[in-house]
Amino acid sequence: LLGTRIRVMGKEKLPPEPTVLVCNHRSAFDPVFVMSAFPHRRTAFASKMSVRKYPFIGSYMNASGYVFIDRDSPMQSLRAIHRAAKYVKEQKINYGIFPEGTRSKDGSLLPFKSGAFVLAKKADVPIAVLTIEGSETAISGLPFHFPRIKVTVVGTIPVEDVRTLSPDALSDRARAMMETVLTPTRP
């Protein structure tokens, strides 16, 4: 629809079993680009609560196993993470979370929140660390601009490490993995 070209790097690093996907966040279209990068894998995402109210999109997301996070309610967020873990276990789907919690305006990584890493521990699955580049240009210059999006599977944090490391340690490792791939932004 947007005329984007998605290049996927490191696809062979994605584990075959259900996985929590963590990725930097540059655009509202990032979930669509990540799902397009891996079309043969069923994937749902965590999303902010306000998206649930969008006509058609909110209903689709709700029916597809997405969970909605209320950023102002830690208890509701924890319940949503537990529901997502149940989807991963019972429906054998991948679950995507952008650990920054919101889109980065300048492309630099924002502080990570712990939800993705709590989800991986609760679901007892590995974490695939991804990066996305170019998605912030997805709608600029339409209809004559054909953005190039690059999704990279940086690597995987195996389930054995998910079981033994704290959410903070998992977060630090995922962030360090992303930083090895992302191009630093210029001031």
GROMACS .gro file of C-alpha atoms in nm:
model
  187
    1LEU     CA    1   0.000   0.000   0.000
    2LEU     CA    2   0.281   0.241   0.084
    3GLY     CA    3   0.510   0.116  -0.193
    4THR     CA    4   0.775   0.021   0.060
    5ARG     CA    5   1.058  -0.218  -0.008
    6ILE     CA    6   1.147  -0.428   0.294
    7ARG     CA    7   1.488  -0.591   0.313
    8VAL     CA    8   1.532  -0.853   0.584
    9MET     CA    9   1.875  -0.937   0.717
   10GLY     CA   10   1.958  -1.228   0.951
   11LYS     CA   11   1.627  -1.410   0.906
   12GLU     CA   12   1.808  -1.740   0.973
   13LYS     CA   13   1.876  -1.622   1.331
   14LEU     CA   14   1.505  -1.625   1.416
   15PRO     CA   15   1.424  -1.932   1.628
   16PRO     CA   16   1.160  -2.169   1.489
   17GLU     CA   17   0.960  -2.176   1.813
   18PRO     CA   18   0.732  -1.895   1.938
   19THR     CA   19   0.943  -1.597   2.034
   20VAL     CA   20   0.918  -1.253   2.190
   21LEU     CA   21   1.036  -1.003   1.929
   22VAL     CA   22   1.191  -0.683   2.063
   23CYS     CA   23   1.268  -0.399   1.824
   24ASN     CA   24   1.347  -0.030   1.825
   25HIS     CA   25   1.050   0.192   1.737
   26ARG     CA   26   1.061   0.457   1.462
   27SER     CA   27   0.713   0.467   1.305
   28ALA     CA   28   0.349   0.387   1.370
   29PHE     CA   29   0.385   0.137   1.084
   30ASP     CA   30   0.663  -0.064   1.251
   31PRO     CA   31   0.436  -0.356   1.350
   32VAL     CA   32   0.318  -0.387   0.989
   33PHE     CA   33   0.676  -0.384   0.859
   34VAL     CA   34   0.790  -0.646   1.111
   35MET     CA   35   0.495  -0.872   1.026
   36SER     CA   36   0.568  -0.822   0.654
   37ALA     CA   37   0.931  -0.921   0.711
   38PHE     CA   38   0.819  -1.260   0.847
   39PRO     CA   39   0.494  -1.337   0.660
   40HIS     CA   40   0.485  -1.707   0.749
   41ARG     CA   41   0.493  -1.646   1.123
   42ARG     CA   42   0.184  -1.543   1.313
   43THR     CA   43   0.273  -1.235   1.517
   44ALA     CA   44   0.078  -1.006   1.747
   45PHE     CA   45   0.197  -0.692   1.925
   46ALA     CA   46   0.143  -0.494   2.239
   47SER     CA   47   0.001  -0.151   2.162
   48LYS     CA   48  -0.095   0.161   2.351
   49MET     CA   49  -0.452   0.168   2.478
   50SER     CA   50  -0.568   0.455   2.254
   51VAL     CA   51  -0.520   0.244   1.937
   52ARG     CA   52  -0.802   0.016   2.053
   53LYS     CA   53  -1.048   0.297   1.972
   54TYR     CA   54  -0.944   0.334   1.605
   55PRO     CA   55  -1.227   0.220   1.375
   56PHE     CA   56  -1.164  -0.122   1.217
   57ILE     CA   57  -0.797  -0.130   1.323
   58GLY     CA   58  -0.875  -0.165   1.694
   59SER     CA   59  -1.125  -0.445   1.630
   60TYR     CA   60  -0.880  -0.629   1.404
   61MET     CA   61  -0.600  -0.599   1.658
   62ASN     CA   62  -0.821  -0.718   1.943
   63ALA     CA   63  -0.936  -1.022   1.741
   64SER     CA   64  -0.575  -1.100   1.641
   65GLY     CA   65  -0.445  -1.137   1.995
   66TYR     CA   66  -0.295  -0.792   2.045
   67VAL     CA   67  -0.293  -0.661   2.399
   68PHE     CA   68  -0.335  -0.298   2.488
   69ILE     CA   69  -0.117  -0.127   2.746
   70ASP     CA   70  -0.236   0.161   2.961
   71ARG     CA   71   0.085   0.353   3.020
   72ASP     CA   72  -0.064   0.517   3.331
   73SER     CA   73  -0.165   0.190   3.499
   74PRO     CA   74   0.112  -0.050   3.598
   75MET     CA   75  -0.143  -0.310   3.716
   76GLN     CA   76  -0.333  -0.304   3.386
   77SER     CA   77  -0.003  -0.326   3.197
   78LEU     CA   78   0.102  -0.631   3.399
   79ARG     CA   79  -0.234  -0.801   3.332
   80ALA     CA   80  -0.188  -0.730   2.959
   81ILE     CA   81   0.161  -0.886   2.968
   82HIS     CA   82   0.020  -1.196   3.140
   83ARG     CA   83  -0.252  -1.219   2.873
   84ALA     CA   84   0.014  -1.191   2.600
   85ALA     CA   85   0.217  -1.471   2.764
   86LYS     CA   86  -0.095  -1.688   2.758
   87TYR     CA   87  -0.138  -1.620   2.382
   88VAL     CA   88   0.225  -1.714   2.317
   89LYS     CA   89   0.194  -2.041   2.511
   90GLU     CA   90  -0.152  -2.151   2.398
   91GLN     CA   91  -0.168  -2.019   2.042
   92LYS     CA   92   0.204  -2.062   1.963
   93ILE     CA   93   0.243  -1.711   1.821
   94ASN     CA   94   0.528  -1.463   1.824
   95TYR     CA   95   0.474  -1.155   2.031
   96GLY     CA   96   0.628  -0.821   1.941
   97ILE     CA   97   0.700  -0.541   2.183
   98PHE     CA   98   0.886  -0.218   2.132
   99PRO     CA   99   1.067  -0.191   2.465
  100GLU     CA  100   1.110   0.185   2.430
  101GLY     CA  101   0.734   0.210   2.482
  102THR     CA  102   0.696   0.489   2.226
  103ARG     CA  103   0.845   0.603   1.897
  104SER     CA  104   1.184   0.769   1.894
  105LYS     CA  105   1.167   1.108   1.722
  106ASP     CA  106   1.537   1.121   1.630
  107GLY     CA  107   1.615   0.753   1.588
  108SER     CA  108   1.822   0.719   1.905
  109LEU     CA  109   1.723   0.443   2.145
  110LEU     CA  110   1.505   0.562   2.431
  111PRO     CA  111   1.516   0.400   2.777
  112PHE     CA  112   1.373   0.048   2.775
  113LYS     CA  113   1.075  -0.062   2.979
  114SER     CA  114   1.070  -0.412   3.127
  115GLY     CA  115   0.741  -0.550   2.986
  116ALA     CA  116   0.892  -0.739   2.691
  117PHE     CA  117   1.139  -0.915   2.916
  118VAL     CA  118   0.878  -1.001   3.179
  119LEU     CA  119   0.665  -1.142   2.894
  120ALA     CA  120   0.951  -1.363   2.769
  121LYS     CA  121   1.010  -1.498   3.121
  122LYS     CA  122   0.638  -1.558   3.180
  123ALA     CA  123   0.594  -1.731   2.840
  124ASP     CA  124   0.926  -1.917   2.880
  125VAL     CA  125   1.039  -1.840   2.525
  126PRO     CA  126   1.352  -1.693   2.363
  127ILE     CA  127   1.386  -1.327   2.272
  128ALA     CA  128   1.467  -1.229   1.914
  129VAL     CA  129   1.635  -0.889   1.902
  130LEU     CA  130   1.548  -0.691   1.589
  131THR     CA  131   1.621  -0.349   1.453
  132ILE     CA  132   1.425  -0.149   1.200
  133GLU     CA  133   1.567   0.134   0.994
  134GLY     CA  134   1.399   0.366   0.746
  135SER     CA  135   1.043   0.317   0.868
  136GLU     CA  136   1.016   0.680   0.979
  137THR     CA  137   1.013   0.777   0.609
  138ALA     CA  138   0.723   0.544   0.521
  139ILE     CA  139   0.466   0.813   0.447
  140SER     CA  140   0.687   1.110   0.366
  141GLY     CA  141   0.672   1.212   0.001
  142LEU     CA  142   0.388   0.980  -0.099
  143PRO     CA  143   0.295   0.893  -0.371
  144PHE     CA  144   0.634   0.945  -0.540
  145HIS     CA  145   0.858   0.822  -0.262
  146PHE     CA  146   0.925   0.449  -0.226
  147PRO     CA  147   1.080   0.403   0.117
  148ARG     CA  148   1.336   0.134   0.181
  149ILE     CA  149   1.290  -0.037   0.515
  150LYS     CA  150   1.553  -0.264   0.664
  151VAL     CA  151   1.460  -0.516   0.933
  152THR     CA  152   1.756  -0.694   1.088
  153VAL     CA  153   1.742  -0.996   1.318
  154VAL     CA  154   2.044  -0.906   1.530
  155GLY     CA  155   2.037  -1.227   1.730
  156THR     CA  156   1.852  -1.431   1.987
  157ILE     CA  157   1.866  -1.447   2.363
  158PRO     CA  158   1.811  -1.819   2.426
  159VAL     CA  159   1.537  -1.939   2.658
  160GLU     CA  160   1.799  -2.072   2.903
  161ASP     CA  161   1.925  -1.714   2.952
  162VAL     CA  162   1.567  -1.582   2.971
  163ARG     CA  163   1.506  -1.823   3.259
  164THR     CA  164   1.817  -1.724   3.456
  165LEU     CA  165   1.861  -1.351   3.392
  166SER     CA  166   1.654  -1.072   3.546
  167PRO     CA  167   1.432  -0.857   3.323
  168ASP     CA  168   1.682  -0.570   3.370
  169ALA     CA  169   1.975  -0.789   3.261
  170LEU     CA  170   1.777  -0.909   2.958
  171SER     CA  171   1.692  -0.549   2.874
  172ASP     CA  172   2.058  -0.446   2.895
  173ARG     CA  173   2.162  -0.733   2.669
  174ALA     CA  174   1.893  -0.660   2.409
  175ARG     CA  175   1.984  -0.291   2.406
  176ALA     CA  176   2.354  -0.368   2.362
  177MET     CA  177   2.268  -0.602   2.073
  178MET     CA  178   2.058  -0.332   1.902
  179GLU     CA  179   2.331  -0.072   1.947
  180THR     CA  180   2.577  -0.289   1.753
  181VAL     CA  181   2.360  -0.260   1.442
  182LEU     CA  182   2.191   0.079   1.455
  183THR     CA  183   2.359   0.369   1.284
  184PRO     CA  184   2.416   0.650   1.534
  185THR     CA  185   2.209   0.957   1.462
  186ARG     CA  186   2.385   1.281   1.382
  187PRO     CA  187   2.300   1.595   1.586
   0.00000   0.00000   0.00000
